[in-house]
Amino acid sequence: MKSNQDPSESVPEIRIVSPSNHFVFTPLLPSTAVGTLEFRAIQEPIRKVLGKNGNFVQAKAMGLDPQEKSLICESTHDKQKFKIKYEKLVIAVGVKTNTFGIKSIVEGDGIYFLKHLYHARNIRNNIIDSFEKAAVPGTSTNERERLLSFVVVGGGPTSCEFVAELYDFVTSDIKRLYPELVKYVRVSLVEAGPALLGPFDSKLQEYTKSLFETRDIDVRLATAVTSVENYVGEGFRFPAKKALLSDGTELPFGTMVWSAGLEPVIFTQNLDLPKGKNGRIIVDEYLRVKGHEGSIWAMGDAAMSEKEPLPQLAQVARQQGIYLANIFNKKQGEDEKPFKYFSLGSMASVGQFKGLYDGSKVGVKGEEVDVPGMTGFVALLMWRFAYWGRQTSIENKILIPMYWLKSFLFGRDISRF
């Protein structure tokens, strides 16, 4: 192990350790997967955000020694390990995609997750590749149908928004650029639960399902993917896969986007800290890790309160971040005021300039009010303005509406690079 403790160094007050050198605004990730937005418009370089207020180390957190107050890290560049000392540690590592132990769900070769920018880039490239392969003279009808079959697993907001973005891409850009291939496109949305958009009001769930079905999107509820197999079709030129479903049916596909669940990252799994049944780190009402009050805090998807478990949402993590910033900036004591989550409601984009807003139970728990739900164009404007307003840099606040306008006027970019 190497230590970074050099007496000649001035240790910055804030140090961020991450294998990625940028923050990602994940609610807009589905838009980048089809080219409605460009990747750089939804990311912020960590060093740029920090400025002179701290330092960044590009590395993976591998372990933790609470007694020594050190974080064990591994460089993403040469895999060498080193330690970083801390006085106060915030664990905000998020979660990863849950494949529920299905060994055949392995990222790559047509199967993709959707949590990082490189995921969206891989999806986008595979979609373009699928259409180009289908356009090659001599590709059989069966293989075209397989290549242009898109299977989206999971019925949450990310999955539904990706399906909506994909539908808009097909009906506007693909219809214009590959008119002879549109008839082969098939989109299937597979959800193991009884409804789409589980956290939303039941009327909005049914609205979304009906809307997708009117667009000839194959919505399969109470159905799970049990495995994925390679297979060879008659006259096929390219490697093929098919999904096996719990109802006994099969779905051959060219692209599968798996967004069906969440589980702790390996770092969290390996920590010797108190955890709940779902593997999330247990914190008190002040976001302090039990048994390590005053030195370790946890927030976001990786943490949960025993007294009041909160949903794994971006707005929860954002409010927790502001709460902890006030503590570390000495605007309040670490146990002066417990964290209280203020629900702003839930939003989703469902395509064709339509959106959803669920305003049931807006506010702090016990003091909630019901705000009328909303669908259609006004709800989409709310969705866009809300996410636009959450951008950190002026640069992205300029780029995002520019790309929205560009895709509306001139279509999405289908360049593959």
Short mmCIF file of C-alpha atoms in Angstrom, two decimals:
data_model
loop_
_atom_site.label_atom_id
_atom_site.label_comp_id
_atom_site.label_asym_id
_atom_site.label_seq_id
_atom_site.Cartn_x
_atom_site.Cartn_y
_atom_site.Cartn_z
CA MET A 1 0.00 0.00 0.00
CA LYS A 2 1.14 3.52 -0.73
CA SER A 3 0.23 6.46 1.42
CA ASN A 4 -0.35 9.93 0.04
CA GLN A 5 0.73 11.55 3.31
CA ASP A 6 3.57 13.89 2.37
CA PRO A 7 4.43 16.47 5.07
CA SER A 8 5.29 18.99 2.38
CA GLU A 9 1.82 18.77 0.89
CA SER A 10 -0.97 21.06 1.97
CA VAL A 11 -3.98 18.80 2.33
CA PRO A 12 -7.14 20.37 0.84
CA GLU A 13 -10.24 20.69 2.98
CA ILE A 14 -12.38 18.82 0.45
CA ARG A 15 -11.25 15.78 -1.50
CA ILE A 16 -13.50 13.83 -3.85
CA VAL A 17 -12.57 10.26 -4.79
CA SER A 18 -14.31 8.80 -7.83
CA PRO A 19 -13.44 6.51 -10.77
CA SER A 20 -15.22 9.01 -13.06
CA ASN A 21 -13.90 12.54 -13.40
CA HIS A 22 -17.36 14.01 -13.95
CA PHE A 23 -20.79 14.25 -12.38
CA VAL A 24 -23.75 13.03 -14.48
CA PHE A 25 -27.28 14.41 -14.39
CA THR A 26 -28.89 10.97 -14.60
CA PRO A 27 -32.55 12.07 -15.11
CA LEU A 28 -31.61 13.17 -18.65
CA LEU A 29 -29.56 10.06 -19.46
CA PRO A 30 -32.31 8.40 -21.59
CA SER A 31 -32.34 11.48 -23.84
CA THR A 32 -28.66 11.03 -24.68
CA ALA A 33 -29.13 7.35 -25.61
CA VAL A 34 -30.96 8.32 -28.83
CA GLY A 35 -29.36 11.70 -29.51
CA THR A 36 -32.05 14.09 -28.28
CA LEU A 37 -29.30 15.53 -26.09
CA GLU A 38 -25.55 15.15 -26.44
CA PHE A 39 -23.53 13.46 -23.72
CA ARG A 40 -21.45 16.47 -22.68
CA ALA A 41 -24.57 18.55 -22.07
CA ILE A 42 -25.53 16.50 -18.99
CA GLN A 43 -22.12 16.11 -17.34
CA GLU A 44 -20.04 18.44 -15.20
CA PRO A 45 -16.27 17.92 -14.73
CA ILE A 46 -15.57 17.43 -11.01
CA ARG A 47 -12.50 19.66 -10.99
CA LYS A 48 -14.47 22.44 -12.69
CA VAL A 49 -17.23 22.23 -10.08
CA LEU A 50 -14.74 22.17 -7.19
CA GLY A 51 -12.62 25.04 -8.47
CA LYS A 52 -10.29 26.19 -5.69
CA ASN A 53 -12.48 24.67 -2.99
CA GLY A 54 -10.90 21.22 -3.01
CA ASN A 55 -9.16 18.47 -4.89
CA PHE A 56 -10.10 15.41 -6.92
CA VAL A 57 -8.54 11.94 -7.02
CA GLN A 58 -9.50 9.61 -9.86
CA ALA A 59 -9.60 6.24 -8.13
CA LYS A 60 -11.90 3.51 -6.89
CA ALA A 61 -12.67 3.33 -3.19
CA MET A 62 -11.84 -0.26 -2.26
CA GLY A 63 -12.11 -0.33 1.52
CA LEU A 64 -12.33 1.66 4.72
CA ASP A 65 -10.41 1.64 8.00
CA PRO A 66 -12.56 3.61 10.48
CA GLN A 67 -10.08 3.16 13.30
CA GLU A 68 -7.23 4.66 11.30
CA LYS A 69 -9.63 7.06 9.57
CA SER A 70 -8.34 6.18 6.14
CA LEU A 71 -9.92 5.30 2.82
CA ILE A 72 -8.23 2.54 0.82
CA CYS A 73 -8.19 3.43 -2.87
CA GLU A 74 -7.07 1.93 -6.17
CA SER A 75 -5.92 4.13 -9.02
CA THR A 76 -8.02 3.76 -12.15
CA HIS A 77 -4.86 4.24 -14.23
CA ASP A 78 -2.37 1.68 -12.91
CA LYS A 79 -4.34 -0.27 -10.25
CA GLN A 80 -1.89 0.71 -7.51
CA LYS A 81 -3.39 1.02 -4.04
CA PHE A 82 -2.95 3.92 -1.65
CA LYS A 83 -4.60 5.43 1.42
CA ILE A 84 -6.26 8.77 1.94
CA LYS A 85 -6.68 10.05 5.50
CA TYR A 86 -9.87 11.80 6.49
CA GLU A 87 -11.37 13.65 9.41
CA LYS A 88 -14.92 13.51 8.13
CA LEU A 89 -16.06 11.07 5.43
CA VAL A 90 -19.23 11.20 3.32
CA ILE A 91 -20.15 7.98 1.51
CA ALA A 92 -22.20 8.88 -1.58
CA VAL A 93 -21.34 6.01 -3.93
CA GLY A 94 -24.85 5.35 -5.20
CA VAL A 95 -25.90 1.91 -6.41
CA LYS A 96 -25.51 -0.32 -9.45
CA THR A 97 -27.92 -2.18 -11.72
CA ASN A 98 -29.41 -5.33 -10.17
CA THR A 99 -29.56 -8.39 -12.43
CA PHE A 100 -31.21 -10.52 -9.71
CA GLY A 101 -28.65 -13.29 -10.02
CA ILE A 102 -29.39 -14.02 -13.69
CA LYS A 103 -25.94 -15.04 -14.91
CA SER A 104 -26.77 -14.61 -18.60
CA ILE A 105 -27.44 -10.89 -18.11
CA VAL A 106 -23.95 -9.64 -18.90
CA GLU A 107 -23.37 -6.16 -20.23
CA GLY A 108 -22.26 -6.06 -23.88
CA ASP A 109 -23.18 -7.78 -27.16
CA GLY A 110 -26.65 -6.29 -27.29
CA ILE A 111 -27.34 -6.10 -23.53
CA TYR A 112 -26.91 -2.70 -21.88
CA PHE A 113 -27.51 -0.98 -18.56
CA LEU A 114 -28.44 2.70 -18.28
CA LYS A 115 -26.77 4.39 -15.31
CA HIS A 116 -23.65 6.05 -16.76
CA LEU A 117 -22.70 8.11 -19.80
CA TYR A 118 -20.77 5.25 -21.36
CA HIS A 119 -23.90 3.10 -21.06
CA ALA A 120 -25.88 5.67 -23.05
CA ARG A 121 -23.11 5.90 -25.64
CA ASN A 122 -23.02 2.10 -26.04
CA ILE A 123 -26.80 1.95 -26.42
CA ARG A 124 -26.77 4.72 -29.01
CA ASN A 125 -24.03 3.05 -31.03
CA ASN A 126 -25.78 -0.32 -30.92
CA ILE A 127 -29.08 1.20 -32.07
CA ILE A 128 -27.35 2.81 -35.04
CA ASP A 129 -25.42 -0.39 -35.79
CA SER A 130 -28.67 -2.39 -35.73
CA PHE A 131 -30.27 -0.18 -38.37
CA GLU A 132 -27.15 -0.19 -40.53
CA LYS A 133 -26.92 -4.01 -40.34
CA ALA A 134 -30.60 -4.29 -41.22
CA ALA A 135 -30.05 -2.00 -44.21
CA VAL A 136 -27.26 -4.17 -45.69
CA PRO A 137 -28.49 -5.83 -48.91
CA GLY A 138 -29.13 -9.51 -48.39
CA THR A 139 -30.13 -9.28 -44.72
CA SER A 140 -33.18 -11.54 -44.37
CA THR A 141 -36.58 -10.37 -43.17
CA ASN A 142 -36.30 -12.53 -40.02
CA GLU A 143 -32.94 -11.06 -39.17
CA ARG A 144 -34.18 -7.53 -39.76
CA GLU A 145 -37.05 -8.17 -37.38
CA ARG A 146 -34.60 -9.51 -34.79
CA LEU A 147 -32.08 -6.68 -35.22
CA LEU A 148 -34.79 -4.04 -34.88
CA SER A 149 -36.46 -5.62 -31.87
CA PHE A 150 -35.80 -3.55 -28.75
CA VAL A 151 -36.46 -5.07 -25.33
CA VAL A 152 -36.52 -2.76 -22.31
CA VAL A 153 -36.57 -4.51 -18.93
CA GLY A 154 -38.05 -2.66 -15.96
CA GLY A 155 -41.09 -0.42 -15.67
CA GLY A 156 -39.65 2.50 -13.69
CA PRO A 157 -39.19 6.10 -14.87
CA THR A 158 -35.81 5.45 -16.55
CA SER A 159 -37.20 2.56 -18.61
CA CYS A 160 -40.40 4.38 -19.55
CA GLU A 161 -38.52 7.53 -20.53
CA PHE A 162 -36.08 5.55 -22.65
CA VAL A 163 -39.00 3.78 -24.40
CA ALA A 164 -40.58 7.19 -25.04
CA GLU A 165 -37.32 8.62 -26.42
CA LEU A 166 -36.86 5.53 -28.62
CA TYR A 167 -40.41 5.84 -29.96
CA ASP A 168 -39.86 9.52 -30.86
CA PHE A 169 -36.54 8.62 -32.51
CA VAL A 170 -38.18 5.91 -34.64
CA THR A 171 -41.28 7.88 -35.64
CA SER A 172 -39.39 11.05 -36.55
CA ASP A 173 -35.77 10.30 -37.50
CA ILE A 174 -35.81 6.61 -38.49
CA LYS A 175 -38.97 7.12 -40.53
CA ARG A 176 -37.14 9.79 -42.51
CA LEU A 177 -33.67 8.19 -42.73
CA TYR A 178 -34.56 4.47 -42.99
CA PRO A 179 -38.14 4.52 -44.36
CA GLU A 180 -37.91 0.93 -45.64
CA LEU A 181 -37.00 -0.40 -42.14
CA VAL A 182 -39.66 1.22 -39.95
CA LYS A 183 -42.07 -1.68 -40.50
CA TYR A 184 -39.61 -4.08 -38.85
CA VAL A 185 -39.22 -2.09 -35.61
CA ARG A 186 -40.71 -3.61 -32.47
CA VAL A 187 -40.40 -2.23 -28.93
CA SER A 188 -41.22 -4.41 -25.91
CA LEU A 189 -41.37 -3.18 -22.30
CA VAL A 190 -41.14 -6.00 -19.76
CA GLU A 191 -42.01 -5.36 -16.09
CA ALA A 192 -42.13 -8.00 -13.35
CA GLY A 193 -44.57 -5.98 -11.25
CA PRO A 194 -48.28 -5.34 -11.84
CA ALA A 195 -47.90 -1.78 -13.18
CA LEU A 196 -45.57 0.67 -14.88
CA LEU A 197 -44.14 3.58 -12.89
CA GLY A 198 -44.63 1.88 -9.53
CA PRO A 199 -44.29 5.01 -7.30
CA PHE A 200 -46.81 7.02 -9.35
CA ASP A 201 -50.54 7.43 -8.85
CA SER A 202 -52.55 4.54 -10.35
CA LYS A 203 -54.33 6.82 -12.83
CA LEU A 204 -50.99 7.99 -14.23
CA GLN A 205 -49.77 4.40 -14.37
CA GLU A 206 -52.79 3.40 -16.45
CA TYR A 207 -52.45 6.53 -18.61
CA THR A 208 -48.86 5.60 -19.46
CA LYS A 209 -49.71 1.97 -20.21
CA SER A 210 -52.61 2.98 -22.48
CA LEU A 211 -50.49 5.61 -24.21
CA PHE A 212 -47.71 3.11 -24.94
CA GLU A 213 -50.17 0.52 -26.22
CA THR A 214 -51.74 3.01 -28.65
CA ARG A 215 -48.22 3.42 -30.05
CA ASP A 216 -47.94 -0.35 -30.64
CA ILE A 217 -45.42 -0.73 -27.83
CA ASP A 218 -45.63 -4.27 -26.46
CA VAL A 219 -46.17 -3.77 -22.69
CA ARG A 220 -45.82 -6.97 -20.66
CA LEU A 221 -46.71 -6.66 -16.98
CA ALA A 222 -46.28 -9.34 -14.29
CA THR A 223 -43.63 -10.84 -16.55
CA ALA A 224 -39.94 -11.30 -15.82
CA VAL A 225 -36.91 -12.07 -17.97
CA THR A 226 -35.52 -15.36 -16.67
CA SER A 227 -32.48 -15.66 -18.94
CA VAL A 228 -30.89 -14.69 -22.24
CA GLU A 229 -29.63 -17.22 -24.77
CA ASN A 230 -27.57 -17.12 -27.94
CA TYR A 231 -29.26 -18.65 -30.95
CA VAL A 232 -28.80 -19.02 -34.68
CA GLY A 233 -31.64 -18.18 -37.04
CA GLU A 234 -31.91 -19.51 -40.56
CA GLY A 235 -29.84 -17.34 -42.87
CA PHE A 236 -28.65 -15.06 -40.05
CA ARG A 237 -25.45 -13.12 -40.75
CA PHE A 238 -24.90 -11.65 -37.30
CA PRO A 239 -24.74 -13.15 -33.76
CA ALA A 240 -28.21 -13.27 -32.21
CA LYS A 241 -29.72 -13.36 -28.71
CA LYS A 242 -33.19 -13.95 -27.35
CA ALA A 243 -34.81 -13.29 -23.99
CA LEU A 244 -36.69 -16.08 -22.23
CA LEU A 245 -39.66 -14.82 -20.23
CA SER A 246 -41.44 -16.16 -17.16
CA ASP A 247 -44.66 -16.70 -19.15
CA GLY A 248 -42.86 -19.17 -21.43
CA THR A 249 -42.51 -16.84 -24.42
CA GLU A 250 -39.32 -15.69 -26.14
CA LEU A 251 -38.25 -12.30 -27.44
CA PRO A 252 -35.39 -12.24 -29.97
CA PHE A 253 -33.70 -8.84 -29.84
CA GLY A 254 -31.02 -6.64 -31.29
CA THR A 255 -30.88 -4.35 -28.25
CA MET A 256 -31.83 -5.02 -24.64
CA VAL A 257 -31.77 -2.19 -22.11
CA TRP A 258 -31.83 -3.57 -18.57
CA SER A 259 -33.06 -1.08 -15.98
CA ALA A 260 -34.94 -3.41 -13.67
CA GLY A 261 -33.55 -2.80 -10.20
CA LEU A 262 -30.81 -1.50 -7.92
CA GLU A 263 -28.28 -3.09 -5.59
CA PRO A 264 -25.31 -1.82 -3.55
CA VAL A 265 -21.98 -1.36 -5.29
CA ILE A 266 -19.13 -3.70 -4.31
CA PHE A 267 -17.53 -1.04 -2.08
CA THR A 268 -20.71 -0.79 0.00
CA GLN A 269 -21.14 -4.55 0.10
CA ASN A 270 -17.63 -4.98 1.52
CA LEU A 271 -17.88 -2.31 4.22
CA ASP A 272 -17.99 -3.44 7.83
CA LEU A 273 -20.69 -0.94 8.68
CA PRO A 274 -24.28 -1.50 9.87
CA LYS A 275 -26.59 -2.20 6.92
CA GLY A 276 -30.24 -2.90 6.27
CA LYS A 277 -31.69 -6.00 4.60
CA ASN A 278 -31.24 -4.42 1.17
CA GLY A 279 -27.55 -3.75 1.81
CA ARG A 280 -27.88 0.01 2.25
CA ILE A 281 -25.82 1.66 5.01
CA ILE A 282 -27.90 2.49 8.09
CA VAL A 283 -27.81 6.13 9.18
CA ASP A 284 -29.54 8.07 11.94
CA GLU A 285 -31.80 11.08 11.45
CA TYR A 286 -28.70 13.25 11.00
CA LEU A 287 -27.32 11.00 8.20
CA ARG A 288 -24.53 9.77 10.50
CA VAL A 289 -23.48 6.14 10.18
CA LYS A 290 -24.41 4.22 13.31
CA GLY A 291 -21.40 3.72 15.55
CA HIS A 292 -19.35 6.35 13.69
CA GLU A 293 -21.13 9.56 14.61
CA GLY A 294 -19.03 12.62 13.97
CA SER A 295 -16.70 10.95 11.48
CA ILE A 296 -18.74 9.09 8.82
CA TRP A 297 -21.94 10.12 7.05
CA ALA A 298 -23.77 8.35 4.22
CA MET A 299 -26.34 9.72 1.79
CA GLY A 300 -28.23 9.05 -1.42
CA ASP A 301 -29.09 5.62 -2.75
CA ALA A 302 -26.35 3.95 -0.68
CA ALA A 303 -27.90 4.98 2.66
CA MET A 304 -31.13 4.40 4.54
CA SER A 305 -32.63 5.48 7.81
CA GLU A 306 -34.03 2.73 10.03
CA LYS A 307 -36.77 5.03 11.29
CA GLU A 308 -37.82 6.45 7.92
CA PRO A 309 -36.46 4.74 4.78
CA LEU A 310 -36.55 7.14 1.85
CA PRO A 311 -37.01 6.38 -1.85
CA GLN A 312 -33.90 6.11 -4.00
CA LEU A 313 -34.49 9.35 -5.92
CA ALA A 314 -32.28 12.16 -7.17
CA GLN A 315 -34.26 14.75 -5.23
CA VAL A 316 -33.58 12.88 -1.97
CA ALA A 317 -29.82 12.84 -2.61
CA ARG A 318 -29.84 16.51 -3.61
CA GLN A 319 -31.59 17.59 -0.42
CA GLN A 320 -29.27 15.42 1.68
CA GLY A 321 -26.26 17.01 -0.03
CA ILE A 322 -27.50 20.50 0.82
CA TYR A 323 -28.17 19.40 4.41
CA LEU A 324 -24.63 18.03 4.88
CA ALA A 325 -23.10 21.10 3.20
CA ASN A 326 -24.77 23.27 5.84
CA ILE A 327 -23.27 21.10 8.60
CA PHE A 328 -19.74 21.14 7.20
CA ASN A 329 -19.98 24.89 6.52
CA LYS A 330 -20.93 25.28 10.20
CA LYS A 331 -24.30 26.78 9.39
CA GLN A 332 -25.81 24.22 11.78
CA GLY A 333 -24.56 21.64 14.24
CA GLU A 334 -24.29 18.01 13.18
CA ASP A 335 -27.10 17.01 15.57
CA GLU A 336 -28.88 20.34 15.77
CA LYS A 337 -31.65 19.58 13.31
CA PRO A 338 -32.57 16.19 11.80
CA PHE A 339 -32.78 15.78 8.04
CA LYS A 340 -36.32 16.05 6.70
CA TYR A 341 -37.13 15.11 3.13
CA PHE A 342 -39.49 17.44 1.29
CA SER A 343 -41.13 15.55 -1.58
CA LEU A 344 -41.58 17.65 -4.69
CA GLY A 345 -43.67 15.03 -6.46
CA SER A 346 -42.65 12.82 -9.39
CA MET A 347 -42.28 13.62 -13.08
CA ALA A 348 -41.66 11.69 -16.28
CA SER A 349 -41.45 12.34 -20.00
CA VAL A 350 -43.53 9.91 -22.07
CA GLY A 351 -42.80 11.06 -25.62
CA GLN A 352 -44.57 13.00 -28.37
CA PHE A 353 -44.28 16.18 -26.27
CA LYS A 354 -46.20 14.65 -23.39
CA GLY A 355 -45.25 14.36 -19.75
CA LEU A 356 -46.58 13.32 -16.35
CA TYR A 357 -46.63 15.00 -12.98
CA ASP A 358 -47.71 13.21 -9.82
CA GLY A 359 -48.29 15.71 -7.03
CA SER A 360 -49.76 13.36 -4.45
CA LYS A 361 -48.11 13.72 -1.04
CA VAL A 362 -46.01 16.82 -1.72
CA GLY A 363 -44.14 18.10 1.32
CA VAL A 364 -42.60 16.76 4.52
CA LYS A 365 -43.93 13.47 5.88
CA GLY A 366 -46.95 14.12 8.08
CA GLU A 367 -47.55 17.51 6.52
CA GLU A 368 -48.12 16.47 2.90
CA VAL A 369 -50.60 18.14 0.59
CA ASP A 370 -52.10 16.71 -2.58
CA VAL A 371 -51.32 18.70 -5.71
CA PRO A 372 -53.44 17.75 -8.73
CA GLY A 373 -51.69 15.43 -11.15
CA MET A 374 -51.02 16.53 -14.68
CA THR A 375 -50.46 15.01 -18.11
CA GLY A 376 -49.70 16.30 -21.58
CA PHE A 377 -47.63 19.19 -22.91
CA VAL A 378 -47.80 21.35 -19.78
CA ALA A 379 -46.46 18.44 -17.71
CA LEU A 380 -43.59 18.05 -20.21
CA LEU A 381 -42.78 21.77 -19.86
CA MET A 382 -42.66 21.32 -16.07
CA TRP A 383 -40.34 18.32 -16.53
CA ARG A 384 -38.02 20.23 -18.84
CA PHE A 385 -37.91 23.43 -16.80
CA ALA A 386 -37.33 21.51 -13.56
CA TYR A 387 -34.39 19.53 -14.94
CA TRP A 388 -32.98 22.50 -16.83
CA GLY A 389 -33.02 24.51 -13.61
CA ARG A 390 -31.06 21.81 -11.77
CA GLN A 391 -27.99 22.22 -14.00
CA THR A 392 -24.86 23.46 -12.26
CA SER A 393 -23.14 25.37 -15.06
CA ILE A 394 -24.32 28.17 -17.30
CA GLU A 395 -22.75 26.19 -20.15
CA ASN A 396 -25.18 23.28 -19.77
CA LYS A 397 -28.10 25.62 -19.20
CA ILE A 398 -27.33 27.00 -22.66
CA LEU A 399 -26.51 23.67 -24.36
CA ILE A 400 -29.54 21.66 -23.22
CA PRO A 401 -32.27 23.91 -24.73
CA MET A 402 -30.10 24.31 -27.83
CA TYR A 403 -29.99 20.53 -28.33
CA TRP A 404 -33.73 20.25 -27.66
CA LEU A 405 -34.32 22.85 -30.37
CA LYS A 406 -31.79 21.25 -32.72
CA SER A 407 -33.38 17.78 -32.46
CA PHE A 408 -36.84 19.32 -33.03
CA LEU A 409 -35.81 21.34 -36.09
CA PHE A 410 -33.15 19.16 -37.70
CA GLY A 411 -33.49 15.71 -36.14
CA ARG A 412 -31.14 13.63 -34.01
CA ASP A 413 -27.56 12.86 -34.98
CA ILE A 414 -27.07 9.25 -36.11
CA SER A 415 -23.31 9.44 -36.55
CA ARG A 416 -21.57 6.43 -35.07
CA PHE A 417 -18.16 7.08 -33.47
#
